[in-house]
Short mmCIF file of N, CA, C and O and ligand atoms in Angstrom, two decimals:
data_model
loop_
_atom_site.label_atom_id
_atom_site.label_comp_id
_atom_site.label_asym_id
_atom_site.label_seq_id
_atom_site.Cartn_x
_atom_site.Cartn_y
_atom_site.Cartn_z
N MET V 21 127.75 77.80 93.69
CA MET V 21 128.58 76.97 92.79
C MET V 21 128.38 77.44 91.35
O MET V 21 127.27 77.77 90.96
N CYS V 22 129.45 77.46 90.55
CA CYS V 22 129.33 77.96 89.19
C CYS V 22 128.65 76.92 88.29
O CYS V 22 128.55 75.73 88.63
N ILE V 23 128.19 77.39 87.13
CA ILE V 23 127.39 76.54 86.24
C ILE V 23 128.19 75.33 85.74
O ILE V 23 127.64 74.23 85.60
N PHE V 24 129.49 75.51 85.51
CA PHE V 24 130.28 74.36 85.03
C PHE V 24 130.56 73.37 86.17
O PHE V 24 130.63 72.17 85.93
N CYS V 25 130.71 73.87 87.39
CA CYS V 25 130.82 72.95 88.54
C CYS V 25 129.53 72.15 88.68
O CYS V 25 129.56 70.96 89.02
N LYS V 26 128.38 72.78 88.39
CA LYS V 26 127.10 72.06 88.44
C LYS V 26 127.04 70.98 87.36
O LYS V 26 126.48 69.91 87.60
N ILE V 27 127.62 71.26 86.20
CA ILE V 27 127.68 70.23 85.14
C ILE V 27 128.58 69.09 85.61
O ILE V 27 128.24 67.91 85.45
N VAL V 28 129.73 69.44 86.20
CA VAL V 28 130.65 68.40 86.72
C VAL V 28 129.91 67.53 87.74
O VAL V 28 130.04 66.30 87.73
N ASN V 29 129.12 68.16 88.60
CA ASN V 29 128.39 67.43 89.66
C ASN V 29 127.09 66.80 89.16
O ASN V 29 126.33 66.27 89.97
N LYS V 30 126.83 66.94 87.85
CA LYS V 30 125.61 66.36 87.24
C LYS V 30 124.34 66.97 87.82
O LYS V 30 123.29 66.34 87.84
N GLU V 31 124.45 68.20 88.31
CA GLU V 31 123.27 68.89 88.82
C GLU V 31 122.50 69.54 87.70
O GLU V 31 121.31 69.81 87.82
N ILE V 32 123.20 69.88 86.61
CA ILE V 32 122.51 70.29 85.40
C ILE V 32 123.05 69.44 84.25
O ILE V 32 124.22 69.06 84.25
N PRO V 33 122.18 69.13 83.27
CA PRO V 33 122.60 68.20 82.22
C PRO V 33 123.51 68.85 81.18
O PRO V 33 123.49 70.08 80.99
N ALA V 34 124.29 68.02 80.53
CA ALA V 34 125.10 68.45 79.40
C ALA V 34 125.31 67.24 78.51
O ALA V 34 125.23 66.09 78.97
N LYS V 35 125.57 67.52 77.23
CA LYS V 35 125.85 66.42 76.28
C LYS V 35 127.35 66.12 76.38
O LYS V 35 128.18 66.72 75.69
N VAL V 36 127.67 65.20 77.28
CA VAL V 36 129.07 64.91 77.61
C VAL V 36 129.68 64.00 76.53
O VAL V 36 129.08 63.00 76.15
N VAL V 37 130.86 64.38 76.05
CA VAL V 37 131.56 63.56 75.05
C VAL V 37 132.80 62.89 75.64
O VAL V 37 133.34 61.96 75.04
N TYR V 38 133.26 63.37 76.80
CA TYR V 38 134.44 62.77 77.43
C TYR V 38 134.42 63.11 78.91
O TYR V 38 134.07 64.23 79.29
N GLU V 39 134.84 62.14 79.73
CA GLU V 39 134.97 62.40 81.16
C GLU V 39 136.00 61.46 81.75
O GLU V 39 136.06 60.28 81.42
N ASP V 40 136.86 62.01 82.62
CA ASP V 40 137.73 61.17 83.46
C ASP V 40 137.77 61.82 84.83
O ASP V 40 136.96 62.69 85.13
N ASP V 41 138.74 61.42 85.65
CA ASP V 41 138.73 61.94 87.03
C ASP V 41 139.11 63.41 87.11
O ASP V 41 138.78 64.09 88.09
N LYS V 42 139.78 63.94 86.08
CA LYS V 42 140.26 65.34 86.14
C LYS V 42 139.53 66.30 85.21
O LYS V 42 139.53 67.51 85.44
N VAL V 43 138.94 65.75 84.15
CA VAL V 43 138.46 66.59 83.04
C VAL V 43 137.09 66.14 82.55
O VAL V 43 136.74 64.96 82.66
N MET V 44 136.36 67.11 82.00
CA MET V 44 135.07 66.80 81.39
C MET V 44 134.96 67.60 80.10
O MET V 44 135.48 68.72 80.01
N ALA V 45 134.29 67.04 79.09
CA ALA V 45 134.07 67.76 77.83
C ALA V 45 132.64 67.52 77.38
O ALA V 45 132.11 66.41 77.48
N PHE V 46 132.02 68.59 76.91
CA PHE V 46 130.60 68.51 76.53
C PHE V 46 130.30 69.54 75.44
O PHE V 46 131.07 70.50 75.24
N HIS V 47 129.20 69.34 74.74
CA HIS V 47 128.81 70.25 73.67
C HIS V 47 128.39 71.60 74.25
O HIS V 47 127.67 71.65 75.25
N ASP V 48 128.83 72.67 73.60
CA ASP V 48 128.40 74.02 73.98
C ASP V 48 126.90 74.15 73.73
O ASP V 48 126.37 73.65 72.72
N ILE V 49 126.21 74.82 74.63
CA ILE V 49 124.75 74.98 74.54
C ILE V 49 124.37 75.91 73.38
O ILE V 49 123.24 75.83 72.86
N ASN V 50 125.29 76.75 72.95
CA ASN V 50 125.02 77.72 71.88
C ASN V 50 126.16 77.67 70.87
O ASN V 50 127.00 78.57 70.79
N PRO V 51 126.20 76.57 70.08
CA PRO V 51 127.38 76.32 69.24
C PRO V 51 127.67 77.40 68.22
O PRO V 51 126.76 77.88 67.54
N GLN V 52 128.94 77.76 68.10
CA GLN V 52 129.39 78.78 67.14
C GLN V 52 130.04 78.15 65.91
O GLN V 52 130.59 78.86 65.07
N ALA V 53 129.98 76.83 65.80
CA ALA V 53 130.50 76.09 64.66
C ALA V 53 129.74 74.76 64.65
O ALA V 53 129.10 74.41 65.65
N PRO V 54 129.79 74.01 63.52
CA PRO V 54 129.07 72.73 63.49
C PRO V 54 129.44 71.81 64.66
O PRO V 54 128.59 71.09 65.18
N ILE V 55 130.71 71.84 65.05
CA ILE V 55 131.13 71.15 66.28
C ILE V 55 131.72 72.20 67.21
O ILE V 55 132.62 72.97 66.81
N HIS V 56 131.17 72.28 68.41
CA HIS V 56 131.67 73.24 69.41
C HIS V 56 131.61 72.53 70.77
O HIS V 56 130.54 72.37 71.35
N ILE V 57 132.81 72.13 71.21
CA ILE V 57 132.94 71.38 72.47
C ILE V 57 133.64 72.28 73.49
O ILE V 57 134.54 73.05 73.12
N LEU V 58 133.25 72.15 74.73
CA LEU V 58 133.95 72.82 75.83
C LEU V 58 134.67 71.76 76.65
O LEU V 58 134.04 70.76 77.05
N ILE V 59 135.95 71.96 76.88
CA ILE V 59 136.74 71.04 77.70
C ILE V 59 137.10 71.78 78.98
O ILE V 59 137.67 72.88 78.92
N ILE V 60 136.76 71.19 80.11
CA ILE V 60 136.99 71.88 81.39
C ILE V 60 137.70 70.94 82.38
O ILE V 60 137.50 69.73 82.35
N PRO V 61 138.51 71.53 83.26
CA PRO V 61 139.00 70.75 84.40
C PRO V 61 137.86 70.61 85.40
O PRO V 61 137.00 71.50 85.50
N LYS V 62 137.81 69.52 86.13
CA LYS V 62 136.77 69.38 87.16
C LYS V 62 137.03 70.35 88.32
O LYS V 62 136.10 70.81 88.96
N GLU V 63 138.31 70.66 88.52
CA GLU V 63 138.67 71.66 89.55
C GLU V 63 138.18 73.04 89.12
O GLU V 63 138.34 73.41 87.95
N HIS V 64 137.61 73.77 90.05
CA HIS V 64 137.14 75.13 89.73
C HIS V 64 138.33 76.10 89.71
O HIS V 64 138.77 76.59 90.76
N ILE V 65 138.82 76.37 88.52
CA ILE V 65 139.88 77.37 88.30
C ILE V 65 139.19 78.48 87.51
O ILE V 65 138.70 78.23 86.41
N PRO V 66 139.07 79.69 88.05
CA PRO V 66 138.26 80.72 87.37
C PRO V 66 138.79 81.12 85.99
O PRO V 66 138.03 81.14 85.02
N THR V 67 140.06 81.49 85.90
CA THR V 67 140.59 82.03 84.63
C THR V 67 142.02 81.55 84.41
O THR V 67 142.67 81.00 85.32
N VAL V 68 142.55 81.85 83.24
CA VAL V 68 143.97 81.56 82.95
C VAL V 68 144.85 82.25 84.00
O VAL V 68 145.89 81.71 84.39
N ASN V 69 144.43 83.42 84.49
CA ASN V 69 145.23 84.13 85.49
C ASN V 69 145.39 83.36 86.80
O ASN V 69 146.25 83.69 87.60
N ASP V 70 144.52 82.38 87.01
CA ASP V 70 144.56 81.61 88.26
C ASP V 70 145.38 80.32 88.13
O ASP V 70 145.45 79.55 89.09
N LEU V 71 145.96 80.10 86.96
CA LEU V 71 146.77 78.89 86.78
C LEU V 71 148.07 78.99 87.59
O LEU V 71 148.68 80.06 87.66
N GLU V 72 148.45 77.87 88.17
CA GLU V 72 149.68 77.79 88.97
C GLU V 72 150.56 76.68 88.40
O GLU V 72 150.13 75.87 87.59
N GLU V 73 151.79 76.64 88.90
CA GLU V 73 152.74 75.60 88.48
C GLU V 73 152.13 74.21 88.58
O GLU V 73 152.35 73.36 87.72
N ASN V 74 151.36 73.97 89.64
CA ASN V 74 150.83 72.62 89.85
C ASN V 74 149.69 72.26 88.90
O ASN V 74 149.16 71.16 88.95
N HIS V 75 149.32 73.19 88.01
CA HIS V 75 148.29 72.90 87.02
C HIS V 75 148.89 72.48 85.67
O HIS V 75 148.15 72.17 84.75
N LYS V 76 150.23 72.48 85.58
CA LYS V 76 150.87 72.19 84.28
C LYS V 76 150.42 70.87 83.69
O LYS V 76 150.09 70.78 82.50
N GLU V 77 150.38 69.83 84.52
CA GLU V 77 150.02 68.51 84.02
C GLU V 77 148.56 68.48 83.58
O GLU V 77 148.21 67.91 82.53
N LEU V 78 147.72 69.14 84.34
CA LEU V 78 146.30 69.22 84.01
C LEU V 78 146.07 69.90 82.66
O LEU V 78 145.30 69.41 81.82
N ILE V 79 146.77 70.99 82.43
CA ILE V 79 146.59 71.73 81.17
C ILE V 79 147.12 70.92 80.00
O ILE V 79 146.50 70.86 78.92
N GLY V 80 148.24 70.24 80.20
CA GLY V 80 148.75 69.35 79.16
C GLY V 80 147.76 68.23 78.87
O GLY V 80 147.50 67.89 77.71
N HIS V 81 147.17 67.70 79.93
CA HIS V 81 146.17 66.63 79.79
C HIS V 81 144.98 67.11 78.98
O HIS V 81 144.45 66.38 78.13
N ILE V 82 144.56 68.34 79.21
CA ILE V 82 143.41 68.89 78.48
C ILE V 82 143.69 68.90 76.97
O ILE V 82 142.82 68.55 76.17
N PHE V 83 144.91 69.23 76.58
CA PHE V 83 145.23 69.22 75.14
C PHE V 83 145.24 67.80 74.58
O PHE V 83 144.81 67.58 73.44
N LEU V 84 145.67 66.85 75.38
CA LEU V 84 145.63 65.46 74.91
C LEU V 84 144.18 64.97 74.81
O LEU V 84 143.84 64.19 73.90
N VAL V 85 143.34 65.42 75.71
CA VAL V 85 141.91 65.09 75.63
C VAL V 85 141.30 65.73 74.36
O VAL V 85 140.51 65.10 73.65
N ALA V 86 141.70 66.97 74.07
CA ALA V 86 141.19 67.65 72.87
C ALA V 86 141.56 66.85 71.62
O ALA V 86 140.72 66.65 70.73
N LYS V 87 142.79 66.40 71.57
CA LYS V 87 143.26 65.60 70.43
C LYS V 87 142.43 64.32 70.29
O LYS V 87 142.01 63.95 69.19
N LYS V 88 142.15 63.69 71.39
CA LYS V 88 141.36 62.45 71.40
C LYS V 88 139.93 62.71 70.91
O LYS V 88 139.40 61.97 70.09
N ILE V 89 139.33 63.78 71.40
CA ILE V 89 137.96 64.11 71.00
C ILE V 89 137.92 64.44 69.51
O ILE V 89 137.03 63.98 68.78
N ALA V 90 138.90 65.21 69.04
CA ALA V 90 138.94 65.57 67.61
C ALA V 90 139.01 64.31 66.75
O ALA V 90 138.33 64.22 65.72
N LYS V 91 139.79 63.37 67.17
CA LYS V 91 139.92 62.12 66.42
C LYS V 91 138.59 61.35 66.46
O LYS V 91 138.11 60.88 65.42
N GLU V 92 138.00 61.27 67.63
CA GLU V 92 136.73 60.53 67.77
C GLU V 92 135.61 61.16 66.94
O GLU V 92 134.75 60.46 66.42
N LEU V 93 135.64 62.48 66.85
CA LEU V 93 134.60 63.17 66.08
C LEU V 93 134.96 63.25 64.59
O LEU V 93 134.20 63.79 63.80
N GLY V 94 136.13 62.74 64.24
CA GLY V 94 136.53 62.65 62.84
C GLY V 94 136.96 63.98 62.23
O GLY V 94 136.86 64.15 61.01
N VAL V 95 137.43 64.90 63.07
CA VAL V 95 137.84 66.20 62.55
C VAL V 95 139.34 66.44 62.70
O VAL V 95 139.83 67.53 62.38
N ASP V 96 140.06 65.44 63.17
CA ASP V 96 141.50 65.63 63.44
C ASP V 96 142.27 65.97 62.17
O ASP V 96 143.12 66.86 62.18
N GLU V 97 141.95 65.28 61.09
CA GLU V 97 142.72 65.50 59.86
C GLU V 97 142.35 66.83 59.20
O GLU V 97 143.22 67.59 58.77
N LYS V 98 141.07 67.11 59.11
CA LYS V 98 140.65 68.39 58.47
C LYS V 98 141.05 69.57 59.33
O LYS V 98 141.40 70.63 58.81
N GLY V 99 140.92 69.41 60.64
CA GLY V 99 141.40 70.45 61.52
C GLY V 99 140.34 71.05 62.42
O GLY V 99 139.14 70.83 62.25
N TYR V 100 140.83 71.81 63.35
CA TYR V 100 139.97 72.40 64.38
C TYR V 100 140.69 73.56 65.02
O TYR V 100 141.87 73.80 64.77
N ARG V 101 139.97 74.30 65.84
CA ARG V 101 140.55 75.47 66.53
C ARG V 101 140.28 75.33 68.00
O ARG V 101 139.16 74.97 68.41
N MET V 102 141.29 75.66 68.81
CA MET V 102 141.10 75.72 70.25
C MET V 102 141.27 77.15 70.72
O MET V 102 142.10 77.89 70.19
N LEU V 103 140.46 77.53 71.70
CA LEU V 103 140.42 78.92 72.12
C LEU V 103 140.11 78.99 73.62
O LEU V 103 139.27 78.25 74.11
N VAL V 104 140.80 79.91 74.29
CA VAL V 104 140.51 80.17 75.71
C VAL V 104 140.32 81.66 75.88
O VAL V 104 141.20 82.45 75.49
N ASN V 105 139.20 82.07 76.44
CA ASN V 105 138.95 83.49 76.73
C ASN V 105 139.31 83.77 78.18
O ASN V 105 139.05 82.94 79.06
N CYS V 106 139.89 84.96 78.42
CA CYS V 106 140.24 85.33 79.80
C CYS V 106 139.72 86.73 80.13
O CYS V 106 140.06 87.70 79.45
N ASN V 107 138.87 86.76 81.16
CA ASN V 107 138.31 88.01 81.70
C ASN V 107 137.50 88.78 80.65
O ASN V 107 137.24 88.29 79.54
N SER V 108 137.08 89.99 81.01
CA SER V 108 136.04 90.67 80.21
C SER V 108 136.51 91.05 78.81
O SER V 108 135.80 90.80 77.83
N ASP V 109 137.70 91.60 78.67
CA ASP V 109 138.16 91.95 77.32
C ASP V 109 138.39 90.70 76.47
O ASP V 109 138.29 90.77 75.23
N GLY V 110 138.67 89.60 77.11
CA GLY V 110 138.84 88.34 76.38
C GLY V 110 137.52 87.69 76.01
O GLY V 110 137.51 86.66 75.33
N GLY V 111 136.41 88.26 76.51
CA GLY V 111 135.09 87.72 76.18
C GLY V 111 134.67 86.55 77.04
O GLY V 111 133.77 85.78 76.68
N GLN V 112 135.29 86.40 78.21
CA GLN V 112 134.93 85.28 79.09
C GLN V 112 133.59 85.56 79.78
O GLN V 112 133.38 86.62 80.35
N GLU V 113 132.70 84.60 79.67
CA GLU V 113 131.36 84.73 80.29
C GLU V 113 131.20 83.80 81.49
O GLU V 113 130.49 84.13 82.43
N ILE V 114 131.82 82.63 81.40
CA ILE V 114 131.75 81.67 82.51
C ILE V 114 133.11 81.61 83.18
O ILE V 114 134.11 81.27 82.52
N TYR V 115 133.13 81.93 84.47
CA TYR V 115 134.41 82.03 85.18
C TYR V 115 134.80 80.71 85.83
O TYR V 115 135.03 80.63 87.05
N HIS V 116 134.85 79.70 84.98
CA HIS V 116 135.44 78.39 85.28
C HIS V 116 136.20 78.06 84.01
O HIS V 116 135.57 77.90 82.95
N ILE V 117 137.51 78.02 84.09
CA ILE V 117 138.34 77.95 82.88
C ILE V 117 137.85 76.84 81.95
O ILE V 117 137.48 75.75 82.40
N HIS V 118 137.82 77.15 80.66
CA HIS V 118 137.35 76.18 79.67
C HIS V 118 138.04 76.42 78.35
O HIS V 118 138.39 77.55 78.00
N PHE V 119 138.21 75.34 77.62
CA PHE V 119 138.89 75.36 76.32
C PHE V 119 137.86 75.05 75.26
O PHE V 119 137.25 73.98 75.27
N HIS V 120 137.61 76.01 74.37
CA HIS V 120 136.68 75.77 73.27
C HIS V 120 137.38 74.94 72.20
O HIS V 120 138.55 75.18 71.87
N LEU V 121 136.65 74.00 71.63
CA LEU V 121 137.15 73.24 70.45
C LEU V 121 136.10 73.44 69.36
O LEU V 121 134.94 73.01 69.52
N PHE V 122 136.48 74.14 68.30
CA PHE V 122 135.58 74.42 67.17
C PHE V 122 136.02 73.59 65.98
O PHE V 122 137.23 73.48 65.70
N ALA V 123 135.06 73.06 65.24
CA ALA V 123 135.40 72.28 64.04
C ALA V 123 134.16 72.10 63.18
O ALA V 123 133.06 72.53 63.54
N GLY V 124 134.38 71.43 62.03
CA GLY V 124 133.25 71.03 61.19
C GLY V 124 133.05 71.89 59.97
O GLY V 124 132.15 71.63 59.17
N LYS V 125 133.87 72.91 59.81
CA LYS V 125 133.85 73.74 58.59
C LYS V 125 135.17 74.53 58.55
O LYS V 125 135.84 74.64 59.60
N PRO V 126 135.53 75.06 57.39
CA PRO V 126 136.73 75.91 57.38
C PRO V 126 136.46 77.15 58.24
O PRO V 126 135.48 77.88 57.99
N LEU V 127 137.25 77.35 59.24
CA LEU V 127 136.98 78.42 60.21
C LEU V 127 137.57 79.76 59.78
O LEU V 127 137.25 80.79 60.38
N GLY V 128 138.42 79.74 58.78
CA GLY V 128 138.95 81.00 58.29
C GLY V 128 139.98 81.59 59.21
O GLY V 128 140.38 80.96 60.20
N PRO V 129 140.41 82.82 58.90
CA PRO V 129 141.43 83.44 59.74
C PRO V 129 140.87 83.81 61.10
O PRO V 129 139.65 83.99 61.25
N MET V 130 141.73 83.93 62.06
CA MET V 130 141.34 84.35 63.40
C MET V 130 141.21 85.86 63.39
O MET V 130 142.19 86.59 63.23
N ILE V 131 139.99 86.34 63.52
CA ILE V 131 139.77 87.78 63.47
C ILE V 131 139.26 88.23 64.83
O ILE V 131 138.29 87.70 65.35
N CYS V 132 139.92 89.24 65.39
CA CYS V 132 139.53 89.74 66.71
C CYS V 132 139.00 91.16 66.53
O CYS V 132 139.73 92.13 66.69
N LYS V 133 137.73 91.28 66.17
CA LYS V 133 137.18 92.61 65.93
C LYS V 133 136.15 92.98 67.00
O LYS V 133 135.75 92.14 67.77
P1 5GP W 221 133.19 82.03 77.30
O1 5GP W 221 132.60 83.22 76.61
O2 5GP W 221 133.12 82.14 78.80
O3 5GP W 221 134.56 81.68 76.79
O4 5GP W 221 132.31 80.78 76.86
C1 5GP W 221 131.27 80.28 77.64
C2 5GP W 221 130.57 79.27 76.79
O5 5GP W 221 129.72 78.49 77.62
C3 5GP W 221 129.65 79.90 75.72
O6 5GP W 221 130.05 79.44 74.43
C4 5GP W 221 128.25 79.43 76.11
O7 5GP W 221 127.43 79.14 74.99
C5 5GP W 221 128.55 78.19 76.94
N1 5GP W 221 127.56 77.90 77.95
C6 5GP W 221 127.00 78.77 78.83
N2 5GP W 221 126.16 78.15 79.66
C7 5GP W 221 126.17 76.84 79.30
C8 5GP W 221 125.48 75.69 79.79
O8 5GP W 221 124.70 75.73 80.73
N3 5GP W 221 125.73 74.51 79.16
C9 5GP W 221 126.61 74.41 78.11
N4 5GP W 221 126.76 73.21 77.57
N5 5GP W 221 127.27 75.48 77.63
C10 5GP W 221 127.06 76.68 78.22
ZN1 ZN W 222 133.25 76.04 88.62
#
């Protein structure tokens, strides 16, 4: 079982900020910004390449969850960044699809170097 499935199953701990029947969100263990949250579906979907038509509602739901978390953490007005990495060139390390939410400082331009 992958590490994020273990977090979903509460087999390993995480600082959870949101949970419902489809989605979970928790603080990244190695934050790259003052606020760095990972939002994941509970379903094990490895990458963006594995998304299907029947995941449309789930992915839309994830963005609404992101909006809710940003508001709760008080960063909705100042702003935040969402990011999804796919496969090795995309920098994906955990093969359970996840949406990064970064906030808490001006993040600057998106630089892919
Ligand atoms: P990726 O590079 O796959 O897009 O991002 C994986 C993210 O998962 C990284 O930012 C990494 O710090 C985070 N991460 C890896 N293992 C764990 C863990 O066990 N717990 C939490 N909370 N985050 C993790
Ligand atoms: Zn998984």
